[in-house]
PDB file of C-alpha atoms in Angstrom:
ATOM      1  CA  MET W  12      11.416 -17.467  -0.027  1.00 48.00           C
ATOM      2  CA  ALA W  13       9.230 -14.293   0.996  1.00 49.00           C
ATOM      3  CA  ALA W  14       6.729 -14.720   3.791  1.00 75.00           C
ATOM      4  CA  GLU W  15       3.670 -15.975   2.689  1.00 86.00           C
ATOM      5  CA  ALA W  16       1.401 -13.922   4.396  1.00 91.00           C
ATOM      6  CA  GLU W  17       3.100 -10.758   3.137  1.00 95.00           C
ATOM      7  CA  LEU W  18       2.343 -12.214  -0.509  1.00 96.00           C
ATOM      8  CA  LEU W  19      -1.159 -13.614   0.508  1.00 96.00           C
ATOM      9  CA  ASP W  20      -1.490  -9.924   1.739  1.00 97.00           C
ATOM     10  CA  GLU W  21      -1.036  -8.288  -1.560  1.00 97.00           C
ATOM     11  CA  LEU W  22      -3.232 -10.591  -3.421  1.00 97.00           C
ATOM     12  CA  ARG W  23      -5.870  -9.489  -1.321  1.00 97.00           C
ATOM     13  CA  GLN W  24      -5.339  -6.071  -0.978  1.00 97.00           C
ATOM     14  CA  LEU W  25      -5.686  -6.169  -5.124  1.00 98.00           C
ATOM     15  CA  LYS W  26      -8.810  -8.047  -5.517  1.00 97.00           C
ATOM     16  CA  ALA W  27      -9.824  -5.704  -2.919  1.00 97.00           C
ATOM     17  CA  ARG W  28      -9.202  -3.127  -5.089  1.00 97.00           C
ATOM     18  CA  VAL W  29     -10.345  -5.101  -8.679  1.00 97.00           C
ATOM     19  CA  PRO W  30     -13.227  -6.461  -7.366  1.00 96.00           C
ATOM     20  CA  GLN W  31     -14.107  -8.586 -10.959  1.00 97.00           C
ATOM     21  CA  LEU W  32     -10.413 -10.192  -9.848  1.00 97.00           C
ATOM     22  CA  THR W  33     -11.655 -14.500  -9.036  1.00 96.00           C
ATOM     23  CA  GLY W  34      -8.767 -15.049  -8.055  1.00 97.00           C
ATOM     24  CA  ALA W  35      -5.038 -14.412  -7.370  1.00 98.00           C
ATOM     25  CA  LEU W  36      -1.611 -16.564  -6.942  1.00 97.00           C
ATOM     26  CA  ALA W  37       1.905 -15.840  -6.913  1.00 97.00           C
ATOM     27  CA  ALA W  38       4.114 -18.535  -8.383  1.00 97.00           C
ATOM     28  CA  SER W  39       7.748 -18.965  -8.846  1.00 96.00           C
ATOM     29  CA  VAL W  40       9.163 -19.198 -13.023  1.00 95.00           C
ATOM     30  CA  ASP W  41       9.302 -22.704 -12.330  1.00 95.00           C
ATOM     31  CA  GLY W  42       5.582 -23.208 -11.107  1.00 96.00           C
ATOM     32  CA  LEU W  43       5.636 -23.319  -7.798  1.00 96.00           C
ATOM     33  CA  VAL W  44       3.353 -21.853  -6.028  1.00 97.00           C
ATOM     34  CA  LEU W  45       4.230 -19.196  -3.462  1.00 96.00           C
ATOM     35  CA  ALA W  46       0.767 -17.728  -2.380  1.00 97.00           C
ATOM     36  CA  GLN W  47      -2.684 -18.027  -3.664  1.00 96.00           C
ATOM     37  CA  ASP W  48      -5.922 -16.565  -3.265  1.00 96.00           C
ATOM     38  CA  THR W  49      -8.402 -18.566  -5.569  1.00 92.00           C
ATOM     39  CA  THR W  50     -11.068 -21.238  -4.302  1.00 86.00           C
ATOM     40  CA  THR W  51     -12.625 -21.733  -7.911  1.00 85.00           C
ATOM     41  CA  VAL W  52      -9.163 -23.648  -9.051  1.00 92.00           C
ATOM     42  CA  GLU W  53      -6.477 -25.757  -8.298  1.00 95.00           C
ATOM     43  CA  ALA W  54      -3.337 -23.182  -7.378  1.00 95.00           C
ATOM     44  CA  GLU W  55      -0.689 -25.706  -8.178  1.00 96.00           C
ATOM     45  CA  GLY W  56      -2.410 -27.095 -11.473  1.00 96.00           C
ATOM     46  CA  ILE W  57      -2.538 -23.217 -12.417  1.00 97.00           C
ATOM     47  CA  ALA W  58       1.094 -22.568 -11.310  1.00 97.00           C
ATOM     48  CA  ALA W  59       2.273 -25.142 -13.502  1.00 97.00           C
ATOM     49  CA  LEU W  60       0.189 -24.179 -16.370  1.00 96.00           C
ATOM     50  CA  THR W  61       1.454 -20.592 -16.381  1.00 96.00           C
ATOM     51  CA  ALA W  62       5.434 -21.978 -16.172  1.00 96.00           C
ATOM     52  CA  ALA W  63       4.408 -23.765 -19.708  1.00 96.00           C
ATOM     53  CA  ALA W  64       2.537 -20.783 -21.072  1.00 96.00           C
ATOM     54  CA  LEU W  65       5.616 -18.210 -19.617  1.00 95.00           C
ATOM     55  CA  GLY W  66       8.184 -20.541 -21.400  1.00 94.00           C
ATOM     56  CA  VAL W  67       6.450 -20.314 -24.515  1.00 96.00           C
ATOM     57  CA  ALA W  68       5.784 -15.978 -24.374  1.00 96.00           C
ATOM     58  CA  VAL W  69       9.305 -15.771 -22.759  1.00 94.00           C
ATOM     59  CA  ARG W  70      10.430 -17.339 -26.193  1.00 96.00           C
ATOM     60  CA  LEU W  71       8.086 -15.773 -28.470  1.00 96.00           C
ATOM     61  CA  THR W  72       9.105 -12.424 -27.229  1.00 96.00           C
ATOM     62  CA  ASP W  73      12.808 -13.435 -28.116  1.00 95.00           C
ATOM     63  CA  ALA W  74      12.795 -14.720 -31.502  1.00 96.00           C
ATOM     64  CA  THR W  75      10.098 -11.316 -32.170  1.00 97.00           C
ATOM     65  CA  GLY W  76      12.919  -9.085 -30.762  1.00 97.00           C
ATOM     66  CA  GLN W  77      10.065  -7.411 -28.431  1.00 96.00           C
ATOM     67  CA  GLY W  78      12.241  -7.701 -25.381  1.00 95.00           C
ATOM     68  CA  ALA W  79      11.994  -9.249 -21.612  1.00 93.00           C
ATOM     69  CA  PHE W  80       8.982 -11.326 -21.113  1.00 94.00           C
ATOM     70  CA  ARG W  81       6.150  -8.911 -18.837  1.00 96.00           C
ATOM     71  CA  GLU W  82       2.754  -9.916 -19.384  1.00 97.00           C
ATOM     72  CA  LEU W  83       0.524 -12.638 -20.819  1.00 97.00           C
ATOM     73  CA  LEU W  84      -3.264 -11.871 -21.502  1.00 97.00           C
ATOM     74  CA  VAL W  85      -5.872 -14.510 -22.280  1.00 97.00           C
ATOM     75  CA  ARG W  86      -9.092 -14.001 -23.241  1.00 98.00           C
ATOM     76  CA  GLY W  87     -11.943 -17.004 -22.916  1.00 97.00           C
ATOM     77  CA  GLU W  88     -15.846 -16.641 -23.268  1.00 97.00           C
ATOM     78  CA  ASP W  89     -16.429 -16.723 -19.375  1.00 97.00           C
ATOM     79  CA  GLY W  90     -13.292 -14.323 -18.463  1.00 97.00           C
ATOM     80  CA  TYR W  91      -9.671 -13.770 -18.742  1.00 98.00           C
ATOM     81  CA  VAL W  92      -6.425 -15.077 -17.331  1.00 98.00           C
ATOM     82  CA  ALA W  93      -3.635 -12.432 -16.932  1.00 98.00           C
ATOM     83  CA  THR W  94      -0.045 -13.173 -15.874  1.00 98.00           C
ATOM     84  CA  TYR W  95       2.674 -10.616 -15.451  1.00 97.00           C
ATOM     85  CA  ALA W  96       6.320 -10.405 -14.312  1.00 96.00           C
ATOM     86  CA  ALA W  97       6.976 -10.210 -10.527  1.00 96.00           C
ATOM     87  CA  GLY W  98      10.592  -9.938 -10.545  1.00 92.00           C
ATOM     88  CA  SER W  99      13.423 -11.752 -11.507  1.00 89.00           C
ATOM     89  CA  SER W 100      12.172 -15.042 -10.682  1.00 92.00           C
ATOM     90  CA  ALA W 101       8.358 -14.723  -9.674  1.00 96.00           C
ATOM     91  CA  VAL W 102       4.969 -14.271 -11.873  1.00 97.00           C
ATOM     92  CA  LEU W 103       1.685 -12.720 -10.666  1.00 98.00           C
ATOM     93  CA  THR W 104      -1.518 -15.189 -12.682  1.00 98.00           C
ATOM     94  CA  LEU W 105      -4.973 -13.163 -12.004  1.00 98.00           C
ATOM     95  CA  LEU W 106      -8.337 -15.010 -13.035  1.00 98.00           C
ATOM     96  CA  ALA W 107     -10.659 -12.069 -14.051  1.00 98.00           C
ATOM     97  CA  GLU W 108     -15.007 -11.537 -14.489  1.00 97.00           C
ATOM     98  CA  PRO W 109     -15.074 -11.345 -18.535  1.00 98.00           C
ATOM     99  CA  ARG W 110     -16.913  -8.092 -17.362  1.00 97.00           C
ATOM    100  CA  ILE W 111     -13.791  -6.383 -16.340  1.00 98.00           C
ATOM    101  CA  ASN W 112     -11.542  -3.613 -17.089  1.00 97.00           C
ATOM    102  CA  VAL W 113      -8.503  -4.777 -19.273  1.00 97.00           C
ATOM    103  CA  GLY W 114      -6.789  -1.375 -18.654  1.00 97.00           C
ATOM    104  CA  ARG W 115      -7.482  -1.092 -15.060  1.00 97.00           C
ATOM    105  CA  LEU W 116      -6.246  -4.993 -14.549  1.00 98.00           C
ATOM    106  CA  HIS W 117      -2.956  -4.220 -16.192  1.00 98.00           C
ATOM    107  CA  LEU W 118      -2.342  -0.829 -14.074  1.00 98.00           C
ATOM    108  CA  GLU W 119      -3.220  -2.208 -10.968  1.00 98.00           C
ATOM    109  CA  ALA W 120      -1.702  -6.051 -11.745  1.00 98.00           C
ATOM    110  CA  ARG W 121       1.790  -4.460 -13.176  1.00 97.00           C
ATOM    111  CA  ARG W 122       1.729  -2.612  -9.948  1.00 97.00           C
ATOM    112  CA  ALA W 123       1.306  -5.145  -7.834  1.00 97.00           C
ATOM    113  CA  GLY W 124       3.674  -7.419  -9.584  1.00 97.00           C
ATOM    114  CA  VAL W 125       6.059  -5.303  -8.712  1.00 97.00           C
ATOM    115  CA  ARG W 126       5.897  -5.222  -5.038  1.00 96.00           C
ATOM    116  CA  ILE W 127       5.431  -9.309  -5.351  1.00 97.00           C
ATOM    117  CA  GLY W 128       8.684  -9.294  -7.054  1.00 95.00           C
ATOM    118  CA  ALA W 129      10.503  -7.242  -4.550  1.00 95.00           C
ATOM    119  CA  LEU W 130       9.072  -9.064  -1.738  1.00 94.00           C
ATOM    120  CA  VAL W 131      10.586 -12.394  -3.198  1.00 94.00           C
ATOM    121  CA  ASP W 132      13.531 -11.634  -5.117  1.00 89.00           C
ATOM    122  CA  SER W 133      14.570 -10.078  -1.467  1.00 88.00           C
ATOM    123  CA  ALA W 134      13.926 -12.927   0.286  1.00 86.00           C
ATOM    124  CA  ARG W 135      15.851 -14.621  -2.067  1.00 82.00           C
ATOM    125  CA  GLU W 136      19.186 -12.475  -1.550  1.00 81.00           C
ATOM    126  CA  ASN W 137      18.229 -12.730   1.796  1.00 81.00           C
ATOM    127  CA  ALA W 138      18.213 -16.870   1.697  1.00 72.00           C
TER     128      ALA W 138
END
């Protein structure tokens, strides 16, 4: 698996670029935490819920002919939860304040997802 330190560094850099992020985690598609930078929620629980939501999102995109899963955005009264594909076997889940610029969130998260996916996929190939 990708070095947790490299993944954690990527999460921290993302949070530095987007200050309205309140939490970030990289997880496997089956719900295991790979790295996390959050203090407000239990990362293991969020990773498990992300895996469940991912299952529904993948089925929804398949059923509607929209292609492979790329991202999922949930807006609540107090902020956002966003999940992005990160390579073939991981996802990036972010928690954000309600005042975040969603376009900026997508831009930065998509880029980070590519980098995280490359780290995870490379580690899986080397294992």
